[in-house]
PDB file of C-alpha atoms and ligand atoms in Angstrom:
ATOM      1  CA  MET A  14       0.000   0.000   0.000  1.00  0.00           C
ATOM      2  CA  THR A  15       1.320   3.427  -0.876  1.00  0.00           C
ATOM      3  CA  THR A  16       0.361   6.242   1.441  1.00  0.00           C
ATOM      4  CA  GLU A  17       1.360   9.892   1.477  1.00  0.00           C
ATOM      5  CA  THR A  18       2.834   9.492   4.919  1.00  0.00           C
ATOM      6  CA  SER A  19       2.218   7.039   7.677  1.00  0.00           C
ATOM      7  CA  ALA A  20       1.485  10.003   9.960  1.00  0.00           C
ATOM      8  CA  THR A  21      -1.779  10.648   8.146  1.00  0.00           C
ATOM      9  CA  SER A  22      -3.210   7.236   8.926  1.00  0.00           C
ATOM     10  CA  SER A  23      -1.971   6.524  12.433  1.00  0.00           C
ATOM     11  CA  SER A  24      -1.226   8.183  15.714  1.00  0.00           C
ATOM     12  CA  LYS A  25       2.533   7.726  15.474  1.00  0.00           C
ATOM     13  CA  PRO A  26       4.601   8.732  12.452  1.00  0.00           C
ATOM     14  CA  LEU A  27       6.538   5.466  12.193  1.00  0.00           C
ATOM     15  CA  ASP A  28       3.714   3.027  12.926  1.00  0.00           C
ATOM     16  CA  GLY A  29       4.096  -0.017  10.708  1.00  0.00           C
ATOM     17  CA  ARG A  30       7.790   0.627  10.023  1.00  0.00           C
ATOM     18  CA  VAL A  31      10.511  -1.942  10.730  1.00  0.00           C
ATOM     19  CA  ALA A  32      13.791  -0.321  11.779  1.00  0.00           C
ATOM     20  CA  VAL A  33      17.228  -1.877  12.170  1.00  0.00           C
ATOM     21  CA  ILE A  34      19.847   0.017  14.146  1.00  0.00           C
ATOM     22  CA  THR A  35      23.480  -1.094  14.219  1.00  0.00           C
ATOM     23  CA  GLY A  36      25.725   0.082  17.011  1.00  0.00           C
ATOM     24  CA  ALA A  37      22.645   0.142  19.216  1.00  0.00           C
ATOM     25  CA  SER A  38      24.306  -0.855  22.495  1.00  0.00           C
ATOM     26  CA  SER A  39      25.443   2.698  23.263  1.00  0.00           C
ATOM     27  CA  GLY A  40      25.523   6.319  22.159  1.00  0.00           C
ATOM     28  CA  ILE A  41      23.761   7.472  19.006  1.00  0.00           C
ATOM     29  CA  GLY A  42      22.454   4.018  18.085  1.00  0.00           C
ATOM     30  CA  GLU A  43      20.964   3.340  21.503  1.00  0.00           C
ATOM     31  CA  ALA A  44      19.253   6.743  21.658  1.00  0.00           C
ATOM     32  CA  SER A  45      17.983   6.365  18.095  1.00  0.00           C
ATOM     33  CA  ALA A  46      16.533   2.924  18.805  1.00  0.00           C
ATOM     34  CA  GLU A  47      14.582   4.286  21.746  1.00  0.00           C
ATOM     35  CA  HIS A  48      13.415   7.302  19.778  1.00  0.00           C
ATOM     36  CA  LEU A  49      12.364   5.364  16.665  1.00  0.00           C
ATOM     37  CA  ALA A  50      10.461   2.925  18.888  1.00  0.00           C
ATOM     38  CA  SER A  51       8.737   5.844  20.598  1.00  0.00           C
ATOM     39  CA  LEU A  52       7.670   7.045  17.127  1.00  0.00           C
ATOM     40  CA  GLY A  53       6.004   3.676  16.497  1.00  0.00           C
ATOM     41  CA  ALA A  54       8.617   1.632  14.626  1.00  0.00           C
ATOM     42  CA  LYS A  55       9.355  -1.967  15.542  1.00  0.00           C
ATOM     43  CA  VAL A  56      13.108  -1.989  16.090  1.00  0.00           C
ATOM     44  CA  ALA A  57      15.828  -4.602  15.767  1.00  0.00           C
ATOM     45  CA  VAL A  58      18.891  -3.557  17.738  1.00  0.00           C
ATOM     46  CA  LEU A  59      22.286  -4.871  16.667  1.00  0.00           C
ATOM     47  CA  ALA A  60      25.706  -4.716  18.334  1.00  0.00           C
ATOM     48  CA  ARG A  61      28.103  -7.168  19.987  1.00  0.00           C
ATOM     49  CA  ARG A  62      27.232  -6.615  23.667  1.00  0.00           C
ATOM     50  CA  ALA A  63      24.166  -8.795  24.198  1.00  0.00           C
ATOM     51  CA  ASP A  64      23.626  -7.655  27.805  1.00  0.00           C
ATOM     52  CA  ARG A  65      23.382  -4.020  26.775  1.00  0.00           C
ATOM     53  CA  LEU A  66      20.982  -4.882  23.958  1.00  0.00           C
ATOM     54  CA  ASP A  67      18.788  -6.912  26.311  1.00  0.00           C
ATOM     55  CA  GLU A  68      18.561  -3.955  28.714  1.00  0.00           C
ATOM     56  CA  LEU A  69      17.616  -1.671  25.817  1.00  0.00           C
ATOM     57  CA  VAL A  70      14.931  -4.055  24.565  1.00  0.00           C
ATOM     58  CA  ALA A  71      13.487  -4.309  28.079  1.00  0.00           C
ATOM     59  CA  ARG A  72      13.415  -0.503  28.388  1.00  0.00           C
ATOM     60  CA  ILE A  73      11.715  -0.082  25.014  1.00  0.00           C
ATOM     61  CA  GLY A  74       9.167  -2.746  25.950  1.00  0.00           C
ATOM     62  CA  LYS A  75       8.459  -1.046  29.262  1.00  0.00           C
ATOM     63  CA  ASN A  76       7.719   2.162  27.359  1.00  0.00           C
ATOM     64  CA  GLY A  77       5.216   0.367  25.126  1.00  0.00           C
ATOM     65  CA  GLY A  78       7.486  -0.271  22.132  1.00  0.00           C
ATOM     66  CA  ALA A  79       8.468  -3.443  20.293  1.00  0.00           C
ATOM     67  CA  ALA A  80      12.101  -4.477  19.946  1.00  0.00           C
ATOM     68  CA  VAL A  81      14.311  -7.488  19.351  1.00  0.00           C
ATOM     69  CA  ALA A  82      17.982  -7.791  20.224  1.00  0.00           C
ATOM     70  CA  ILE A  83      20.386  -9.445  17.809  1.00  0.00           C
ATOM     71  CA  ALA A  84      23.961  -9.756  19.041  1.00  0.00           C
ATOM     72  CA  VAL A  85      26.173  -9.592  15.982  1.00  0.00           C
ATOM     73  CA  ASP A  86      29.606  -8.440  14.917  1.00  0.00           C
ATOM     74  CA  VAL A  87      28.969  -6.473  11.725  1.00  0.00           C
ATOM     75  CA  THR A  88      32.488  -7.169  10.442  1.00  0.00           C
ATOM     76  CA  ASP A  89      31.285 -10.770   9.901  1.00  0.00           C
ATOM     77  CA  ALA A  90      29.325 -10.736   6.635  1.00  0.00           C
ATOM     78  CA  ALA A  91      27.693 -14.137   7.177  1.00  0.00           C
ATOM     79  CA  ALA A  92      26.546 -13.159  10.668  1.00  0.00           C
ATOM     80  CA  VAL A  93      25.023  -9.937   9.316  1.00  0.00           C
ATOM     81  CA  GLN A  94      23.174 -11.900   6.637  1.00  0.00           C
ATOM     82  CA  ALA A  95      21.844 -14.263   9.322  1.00  0.00           C
ATOM     83  CA  ALA A  96      20.696 -11.220  11.324  1.00  0.00           C
ATOM     84  CA  ALA A  97      18.930  -9.824   8.255  1.00  0.00           C
ATOM     85  CA  ASP A  98      17.151 -13.118   7.683  1.00  0.00           C
ATOM     86  CA  ARG A  99      16.061 -13.152  11.324  1.00  0.00           C
ATOM     87  CA  VAL A 100      14.729  -9.586  11.147  1.00  0.00           C
ATOM     88  CA  GLU A 101      12.615 -10.433   8.119  1.00  0.00           C
ATOM     89  CA  ALA A 102      11.299 -13.629   9.707  1.00  0.00           C
ATOM     90  CA  GLU A 103      10.425 -12.010  13.042  1.00  0.00           C
ATOM     91  CA  LEU A 104       9.436  -8.429  12.133  1.00  0.00           C
ATOM     92  CA  GLY A 105       8.947  -8.354   8.362  1.00  0.00           C
ATOM     93  CA  ALA A 106      11.145  -6.702   5.746  1.00  0.00           C
ATOM     94  CA  ALA A 107      13.221  -3.858   7.196  1.00  0.00           C
ATOM     95  CA  ASP A 108      12.286  -0.455   5.752  1.00  0.00           C
ATOM     96  CA  LEU A 109      14.545   1.737   7.892  1.00  0.00           C
ATOM     97  CA  ILE A 110      18.236   1.047   8.453  1.00  0.00           C
ATOM     98  CA  LEU A 111      20.394   3.214  10.687  1.00  0.00           C
ATOM     99  CA  ASN A 112      23.809   1.949   9.588  1.00  0.00           C
ATOM    100  CA  ASN A 113      25.680   3.358  12.524  1.00  0.00           C
ATOM    101  CA  ALA A 114      28.253   1.031  14.142  1.00  0.00           C
ATOM    102  CA  GLY A 115      31.660   2.702  14.036  1.00  0.00           C
ATOM    103  CA  VAL A 116      34.927   3.305  15.800  1.00  0.00           C
ATOM    104  CA  MET A 117      37.273   6.322  15.907  1.00  0.00           C
ATOM    105  CA  LEU A 118      40.970   5.728  16.599  1.00  0.00           C
ATOM    106  CA  PRO A 119      43.003   8.853  15.836  1.00  0.00           C
ATOM    107  CA  ALA A 120      46.803   8.789  15.958  1.00  0.00           C
ATOM    108  CA  PRO A 121      49.635  10.589  14.161  1.00  0.00           C
ATOM    109  CA  VAL A 122      50.148   8.808  10.848  1.00  0.00           C
ATOM    110  CA  GLU A 123      53.897   8.561  11.508  1.00  0.00           C
ATOM    111  CA  GLU A 124      53.202   6.218  14.416  1.00  0.00           C
ATOM    112  CA  LEU A 125      52.140   3.642  11.834  1.00  0.00           C
ATOM    113  CA  ARG A 126      49.277   2.201  13.874  1.00  0.00           C
ATOM    114  CA  ALA A 127      48.322  -0.178  11.095  1.00  0.00           C
ATOM    115  CA  ASP A 128      46.272  -2.227  13.560  1.00  0.00           C
ATOM    116  CA  GLN A 129      44.078   0.777  14.317  1.00  0.00           C
ATOM    117  CA  TRP A 130      43.857   1.779  10.638  1.00  0.00           C
ATOM    118  CA  GLN A 131      42.592  -1.712   9.876  1.00  0.00           C
ATOM    119  CA  ARG A 132      40.041  -1.769  12.710  1.00  0.00           C
ATOM    120  CA  GLN A 133      38.514   1.468  11.449  1.00  0.00           C
ATOM    121  CA  ILE A 134      38.448   0.271   7.847  1.00  0.00           C
ATOM    122  CA  ASP A 135      37.027  -3.130   8.846  1.00  0.00           C
ATOM    123  CA  LEU A 136      34.159  -1.648  10.847  1.00  0.00           C
ATOM    124  CA  ASN A 137      33.440   1.776   9.342  1.00  0.00           C
ATOM    125  CA  ILE A 138      33.720   0.625   5.729  1.00  0.00           C
ATOM    126  CA  SER A 139      33.477  -3.170   5.470  1.00  0.00           C
ATOM    127  CA  GLY A 140      30.988  -3.550   8.333  1.00  0.00           C
ATOM    128  CA  LEU A 141      28.850  -0.769   6.886  1.00  0.00           C
ATOM    129  CA  MET A 142      28.931  -2.512   3.490  1.00  0.00           C
ATOM    130  CA  HIS A 143      27.950  -5.865   4.990  1.00  0.00           C
ATOM    131  CA  VAL A 144      24.855  -4.209   6.428  1.00  0.00           C
ATOM    132  CA  ILE A 145      24.043  -2.574   3.095  1.00  0.00           C
ATOM    133  CA  GLY A 146      24.554  -5.880   1.291  1.00  0.00           C
ATOM    134  CA  ALA A 147      22.371  -7.862   3.661  1.00  0.00           C
ATOM    135  CA  PHE A 148      19.520  -5.363   3.992  1.00  0.00           C
ATOM    136  CA  THR A 149      19.243  -3.620   0.602  1.00  0.00           C
ATOM    137  CA  PRO A 150      17.015  -6.381  -0.843  1.00  0.00           C
ATOM    138  CA  GLN A 151      14.617  -5.887   2.085  1.00  0.00           C
ATOM    139  CA  LEU A 152      14.672  -2.090   1.680  1.00  0.00           C
ATOM    140  CA  VAL A 153      13.875  -2.322  -2.014  1.00  0.00           C
ATOM    141  CA  ARG A 154      11.123  -4.866  -1.408  1.00  0.00           C
ATOM    142  CA  ALA A 155       9.640  -2.826   1.440  1.00  0.00           C
ATOM    143  CA  ALA A 156       9.762   0.364  -0.649  1.00  0.00           C
ATOM    144  CA  GLY A 157       7.936  -1.477  -3.439  1.00  0.00           C
ATOM    145  CA  GLU A 158       5.241  -2.681  -1.062  1.00  0.00           C
ATOM    146  CA  ARG A 159       4.901   0.272   1.332  1.00  0.00           C
ATOM    147  CA  GLY A 160       5.994   3.191  -0.852  1.00  0.00           C
ATOM    148  CA  VAL A 161       9.158   4.163   0.987  1.00  0.00           C
ATOM    149  CA  ALA A 162      12.221   2.915   2.838  1.00  0.00           C
ATOM    150  CA  ASP A 163      15.162   4.678   4.449  1.00  0.00           C
ATOM    151  CA  LEU A 164      18.864   3.895   4.490  1.00  0.00           C
ATOM    152  CA  ILE A 165      20.525   6.294   6.918  1.00  0.00           C
ATOM    153  CA  ASN A 166      24.294   5.956   7.131  1.00  0.00           C
ATOM    154  CA  THR A 167      26.180   7.527  10.028  1.00  0.00           C
ATOM    155  CA  SER A 168      29.076   9.518   8.634  1.00  0.00           C
ATOM    156  CA  SER A 169      30.772  12.391  10.489  1.00  0.00           C
ATOM    157  CA  SER A 170      31.754  16.028  10.191  1.00  0.00           C
ATOM    158  CA  ALA A 171      35.190  14.463   9.630  1.00  0.00           C
ATOM    159  CA  ALA A 172      33.977  13.601   6.130  1.00  0.00           C
ATOM    160  CA  GLN A 173      34.013  17.352   5.407  1.00  0.00           C
ATOM    161  CA  ASN A 174      36.397  18.981   7.904  1.00  0.00           C
ATOM    162  CA  LEU A 175      40.121  18.584   8.571  1.00  0.00           C
ATOM    163  CA  TYR A 176      41.249  17.139  11.896  1.00  0.00           C
ATOM    164  CA  PRO A 177      45.001  16.397  12.134  1.00  0.00           C
ATOM    165  CA  THR A 178      45.683  12.789  13.324  1.00  0.00           C
ATOM    166  CA  PHE A 179      42.123  11.732  12.409  1.00  0.00           C
ATOM    167  CA  ALA A 180      43.026  11.033   8.744  1.00  0.00           C
ATOM    168  CA  VAL A 181      42.079   7.360   8.562  1.00  0.00           C
ATOM    169  CA  TYR A 182      38.832   7.823  10.498  1.00  0.00           C
ATOM    170  CA  ALA A 183      37.991  10.840   8.327  1.00  0.00           C
ATOM    171  CA  GLY A 184      38.793   8.814   5.223  1.00  0.00           C
ATOM    172  CA  THR A 185      36.386   6.064   6.259  1.00  0.00           C
ATOM    173  CA  LYS A 186      33.669   8.649   6.865  1.00  0.00           C
ATOM    174  CA  ALA A 187      34.336  10.376   3.521  1.00  0.00           C
ATOM    175  CA  PHE A 188      33.712   6.926   2.025  1.00  0.00           C
ATOM    176  CA  VAL A 189      30.384   6.749   3.858  1.00  0.00           C
ATOM    177  CA  SER A 190      29.278  10.197   2.681  1.00  0.00           C
ATOM    178  CA  HIS A 191      30.285   9.725  -0.943  1.00  0.00           C
ATOM    179  CA  LEU A 192      28.889   6.202  -1.075  1.00  0.00           C
ATOM    180  CA  SER A 193      25.590   7.520   0.274  1.00  0.00           C
ATOM    181  CA  LYS A 194      25.291  10.087  -2.514  1.00  0.00           C
ATOM    182  CA  HIS A 195      25.865   7.408  -5.131  1.00  0.00           C
ATOM    183  CA  LEU A 196      23.468   4.956  -3.529  1.00  0.00           C
ATOM    184  CA  ARG A 197      20.851   7.678  -3.404  1.00  0.00           C
ATOM    185  CA  ALA A 198      21.175   8.178  -7.148  1.00  0.00           C
ATOM    186  CA  GLU A 199      20.747   4.437  -7.632  1.00  0.00           C
ATOM    187  CA  LEU A 200      18.057   3.638  -5.062  1.00  0.00           C
ATOM    188  CA  GLY A 201      16.040   6.862  -4.987  1.00  0.00           C
ATOM    189  CA  PRO A 202      14.169   5.892  -8.168  1.00  0.00           C
ATOM    190  CA  LYS A 203      13.133   2.733  -6.281  1.00  0.00           C
ATOM    191  CA  ASN A 204      11.716   4.851  -3.439  1.00  0.00           C
ATOM    192  CA  VAL A 205      14.585   4.083  -1.074  1.00  0.00           C
ATOM    193  CA  ARG A 206      15.680   7.362   0.499  1.00  0.00           C
ATOM    194  CA  VAL A 207      19.392   7.424   1.285  1.00  0.00           C
ATOM    195  CA  SER A 208      20.813   9.851   3.829  1.00  0.00           C
ATOM    196  CA  ALA A 209      24.194  10.467   5.401  1.00  0.00           C
ATOM    197  CA  ILE A 210      24.229  12.141   8.788  1.00  0.00           C
ATOM    198  CA  GLU A 211      27.440  13.995   9.596  1.00  0.00           C
ATOM    199  CA  PRO A 212      27.658  15.002  13.260  1.00  0.00           C
ATOM    200  CA  GLY A 213      30.399  16.981  14.954  1.00  0.00           C
ATOM    201  CA  ILE A 214      31.372  15.911  18.469  1.00  0.00           C
ATOM    202  CA  VAL A 215      28.716  13.917  20.315  1.00  0.00           C
ATOM    203  CA  GLY A 216      29.453  12.776  23.876  1.00  0.00           C
ATOM    204  CA  THR A 217      29.338   8.932  23.694  1.00  0.00           C
ATOM    205  CA  GLU A 218      31.593   5.949  24.310  1.00  0.00           C
ATOM    206  CA  LEU A 219      33.325   6.764  21.009  1.00  0.00           C
ATOM    207  CA  GLN A 220      35.859   8.981  22.780  1.00  0.00           C
ATOM    208  CA  ASP A 221      36.591   6.291  25.414  1.00  0.00           C
ATOM    209  CA  HIS A 222      38.244   4.054  22.804  1.00  0.00           C
ATOM    210  CA  VAL A 223      40.789   6.714  21.805  1.00  0.00           C
ATOM    211  CA  THR A 224      44.283   5.625  22.859  1.00  0.00           C
ATOM    212  CA  ASP A 225      46.266   8.580  21.477  1.00  0.00           C
ATOM    213  CA  ALA A 226      47.106  11.036  24.263  1.00  0.00           C
ATOM    214  CA  GLY A 227      47.181  14.069  21.950  1.00  0.00           C
ATOM    215  CA  ALA A 228      43.772  13.372  20.457  1.00  0.00           C
ATOM    216  CA  SER A 229      42.303  12.636  23.884  1.00  0.00           C
ATOM    217  CA  ALA A 230      43.671  15.914  25.212  1.00  0.00           C
ATOM    218  CA  TRP A 231      42.241  17.826  22.230  1.00  0.00           C
ATOM    219  CA  LEU A 232      38.829  16.243  22.715  1.00  0.00           C
ATOM    220  CA  GLU A 233      38.855  16.797  26.466  1.00  0.00           C
ATOM    221  CA  GLY A 234      40.036  20.412  26.039  1.00  0.00           C
ATOM    222  CA  SER A 235      37.246  21.168  23.587  1.00  0.00           C
ATOM    223  CA  LYS A 236      34.733  20.589  26.379  1.00  0.00           C
ATOM    224  CA  GLU A 237      35.828  23.862  27.935  1.00  0.00           C
ATOM    225  CA  SER A 238      34.535  25.907  25.015  1.00  0.00           C
ATOM    226  CA  VAL A 239      32.063  23.579  23.296  1.00  0.00           C
ATOM    227  CA  ASP A 240      28.824  22.143  24.643  1.00  0.00           C
ATOM    228  CA  TRP A 241      29.054  18.758  22.883  1.00  0.00           C
ATOM    229  CA  LEU A 242      26.047  17.317  21.113  1.00  0.00           C
ATOM    230  CA  ARG A 243      24.138  14.583  22.916  1.00  0.00           C
ATOM    231  CA  SER A 244      22.986  11.271  21.465  1.00  0.00           C
ATOM    232  CA  ASP A 245      19.364  12.337  21.819  1.00  0.00           C
ATOM    233  CA  ASP A 246      20.042  15.354  19.576  1.00  0.00           C
ATOM    234  CA  ILE A 247      21.066  12.997  16.778  1.00  0.00           C
ATOM    235  CA  ALA A 248      18.275  10.506  17.505  1.00  0.00           C
ATOM    236  CA  GLU A 249      15.681  13.225  17.020  1.00  0.00           C
ATOM    237  CA  ILE A 250      17.195  14.113  13.650  1.00  0.00           C
ATOM    238  CA  VAL A 251      17.129  10.451  12.598  1.00  0.00           C
ATOM    239  CA  GLY A 252      13.443  10.336  13.547  1.00  0.00           C
ATOM    240  CA  PHE A 253      12.826  13.547  11.620  1.00  0.00           C
ATOM    241  CA  ILE A 254      14.492  12.174   8.471  1.00  0.00           C
ATOM    242  CA  ALA A 255      12.451   8.971   8.559  1.00  0.00           C
ATOM    243  CA  SER A 256       9.127  10.629   9.275  1.00  0.00           C
ATOM    244  CA  ARG A 257       9.127  13.130   6.384  1.00  0.00           C
ATOM    245  CA  PRO A 258       6.468  12.775   3.704  1.00  0.00           C
ATOM    246  CA  LEU A 259       7.535  10.145   1.210  1.00  0.00           C
ATOM    247  CA  ARG A 260       8.513  12.694  -1.424  1.00  0.00           C
ATOM    248  CA  VAL A 261      11.064  14.321   0.920  1.00  0.00           C
ATOM    249  CA  ASN A 262      14.638  13.019   1.190  1.00  0.00           C
ATOM    250  CA  LEU A 263      17.393  14.672   3.222  1.00  0.00           C
ATOM    251  CA  PRO A 264      20.510  13.271   1.515  1.00  0.00           C
ATOM    252  CA  GLN A 265      23.097  14.899   3.755  1.00  0.00           C
ATOM    253  CA  VAL A 266      22.567  16.293   7.231  1.00  0.00           C
ATOM    254  CA  PHE A 267      25.503  18.119   8.805  1.00  0.00           C
ATOM    255  CA  ILE A 268      25.029  18.646  12.544  1.00  0.00           C
ATOM    256  CA  MET A 269      27.492  20.643  14.620  1.00  0.00           C
ATOM    257  CA  PRO A 270      27.667  21.711  18.241  1.00  0.00           C
ATOM    258  CA  THR A 271      26.973  25.421  18.035  1.00  0.00           C
ATOM    259  CA  ALA A 272      30.381  26.423  19.388  1.00  0.00           C
ATOM    260  CA  GLN A 273      32.445  23.827  17.471  1.00  0.00           C
ATOM    261  CA  ALA A 274      34.055  25.955  14.755  1.00  0.00           C
ATOM    262  CA  SER A 275      35.238  23.095  12.517  1.00  0.00           C
TER     263      SER A 275
HETATM  264  P1  NDP B 202      29.681   4.472  20.622  1.00  0.00           P
HETATM  265  O1  NDP B 202      31.068   3.968  20.834  1.00  0.00           O
HETATM  266  O2  NDP B 202      28.873   4.835  21.798  1.00  0.00           O
HETATM  267  O3  NDP B 202      28.856   3.432  19.744  1.00  0.00           O
HETATM  268  C1  NDP B 202      29.453   2.576  18.819  1.00  0.00           C
HETATM  269  C2  NDP B 202      28.540   1.380  18.633  1.00  0.00           C
HETATM  270  O4  NDP B 202      29.088   0.513  17.633  1.00  0.00           O
HETATM  271  C3  NDP B 202      28.375   0.565  19.891  1.00  0.00           C
HETATM  272  O5  NDP B 202      27.024   0.208  20.031  1.00  0.00           O
HETATM  273  C4  NDP B 202      29.209  -0.668  19.616  1.00  0.00           C
HETATM  274  O6  NDP B 202      28.647  -1.755  20.327  1.00  0.00           O
HETATM  275  C5  NDP B 202      29.028  -0.813  18.125  1.00  0.00           C
HETATM  276  N1  NDP B 202      30.062  -1.633  17.525  1.00  0.00           N
HETATM  277  C6  NDP B 202      31.397  -1.470  17.615  1.00  0.00           C
HETATM  278  N2  NDP B 202      32.021  -2.450  16.957  1.00  0.00           N
HETATM  279  C7  NDP B 202      31.051  -3.245  16.440  1.00  0.00           C
HETATM  280  C8  NDP B 202      31.070  -4.433  15.657  1.00  0.00           C
HETATM  281  N3  NDP B 202      32.218  -4.978  15.254  1.00  0.00           N
HETATM  282  N4  NDP B 202      29.891  -4.999  15.325  1.00  0.00           N
HETATM  283  C9  NDP B 202      28.729  -4.444  15.742  1.00  0.00           C
HETATM  284  N5  NDP B 202      28.647  -3.320  16.461  1.00  0.00           N
HETATM  285  C10 NDP B 202      29.810  -2.738  16.799  1.00  0.00           C
HETATM  286  O7  NDP B 202      29.845   5.719  19.661  1.00  0.00           O
HETATM  287  P2  NDP B 202      28.795   6.656  18.886  1.00  0.00           P
HETATM  288  O8  NDP B 202      27.419   6.393  19.281  1.00  0.00           O
HETATM  289  O9  NDP B 202      29.333   8.014  18.981  1.00  0.00           O
HETATM  290  O10 NDP B 202      29.053   6.171  17.394  1.00  0.00           O
HETATM  291  C11 NDP B 202      28.033   5.819  16.499  1.00  0.00           C
HETATM  292  C12 NDP B 202      28.453   6.289  15.123  1.00  0.00           C
HETATM  293  O11 NDP B 202      28.487   7.712  15.102  1.00  0.00           O
HETATM  294  C13 NDP B 202      29.836   5.843  14.667  1.00  0.00           C
HETATM  295  O12 NDP B 202      29.768   5.448  13.311  1.00  0.00           O
HETATM  296  C14 NDP B 202      30.675   7.098  14.810  1.00  0.00           C
HETATM  297  O13 NDP B 202      31.776   7.090  13.937  1.00  0.00           O
HETATM  298  C15 NDP B 202      29.660   8.151  14.459  1.00  0.00           C
HETATM  299  N6  NDP B 202      29.965   9.513  14.899  1.00  0.00           N
HETATM  300  C16 NDP B 202      30.145   9.776  16.230  1.00  0.00           C
HETATM  301  C17 NDP B 202      30.487  11.056  16.626  1.00  0.00           C
HETATM  302  C18 NDP B 202      30.796  11.373  18.053  1.00  0.00           C
HETATM  303  O14 NDP B 202      31.392  12.438  18.300  1.00  0.00           O
HETATM  304  N7  NDP B 202      30.408  10.545  19.013  1.00  0.00           N
HETATM  305  C19 NDP B 202      30.584  12.161  15.666  1.00  0.00           C
HETATM  306  C20 NDP B 202      30.338  11.765  14.303  1.00  0.00           C
HETATM  307  C21 NDP B 202      30.029  10.494  13.952  1.00  0.00           C
HETATM  308  P3  NDP B 202      29.413  -3.087  20.795  1.00  0.00           P
HETATM  309  O15 NDP B 202      30.720  -2.679  21.367  1.00  0.00           O
HETATM  310  O16 NDP B 202      28.449  -3.644  21.802  1.00  0.00           O
HETATM  311  O17 NDP B 202      29.515  -3.939  19.575  1.00  0.00           O
END
């Protein structure tokens, strides 16, 4: 059935939608899962930490929402495909993907932290692609049946701005942003809206994984002059993107803390 917008026929704007959120055990993904569920979507929450996902599912259920937890490492293509099959069997074809799992490991390039380069590439690029590969057939099918589907990829302001020592992370996010533009050109005609969200600094666990002292000091120091974004700020934007009328696509959403200059 094709409708102008689900908001016209139900009390919640995402009623009837099936959302999949990767990186849902903390930060932006966790907040987005709760928010999308509050807007009426059934949500599948994916990440590696099963205990955190179970707590999230219980919280969503307590607030009247519907959620399933799927513990999965998105760098494992076969495991992501199995998760996609499970989503379709339990909830129906996914029509909203927040492709969000990521890691940020800045370090001066001369330190040759090839292990950290690889971790970022494996998760931020290959993991993101595994999710796209496993779920695109469902998105296209759902868009054909329901009139619309959303693929929202989490990029970063680092895809646009220059941050010394963040080169590899920024490179992975530039991949995400450019890929999203191309996928939009390909999938838009099939009623799949593709968006890249590009936040500046958001206070999450992302910063806790940083091992480079210089980058940690820069991040910590920025707190003195910048009121960092919060995960809920991004979650609300994700909900906004997905609840627009079907003719409206926001391909690229750049979101900065007001006082973060670049
Ligand atoms: P968090 O560290 O809080 O969240 C990262 C999420 O990714 C966690 O849920 C983590 O769960 C999951 N994850 C990590 N590795 C894997 C894996 N191999 N398989 C499945 N899930 C995995 O950080 P954020 O919420 O900030 O990050 C979310 C996204 O936002 C990232 O893509 C990040 O690059 C991007 N971003 C963040 C910004 C910020 O300042 N915070 C700014 C711009 C973009 P688990 O460990 O349980 O698997």
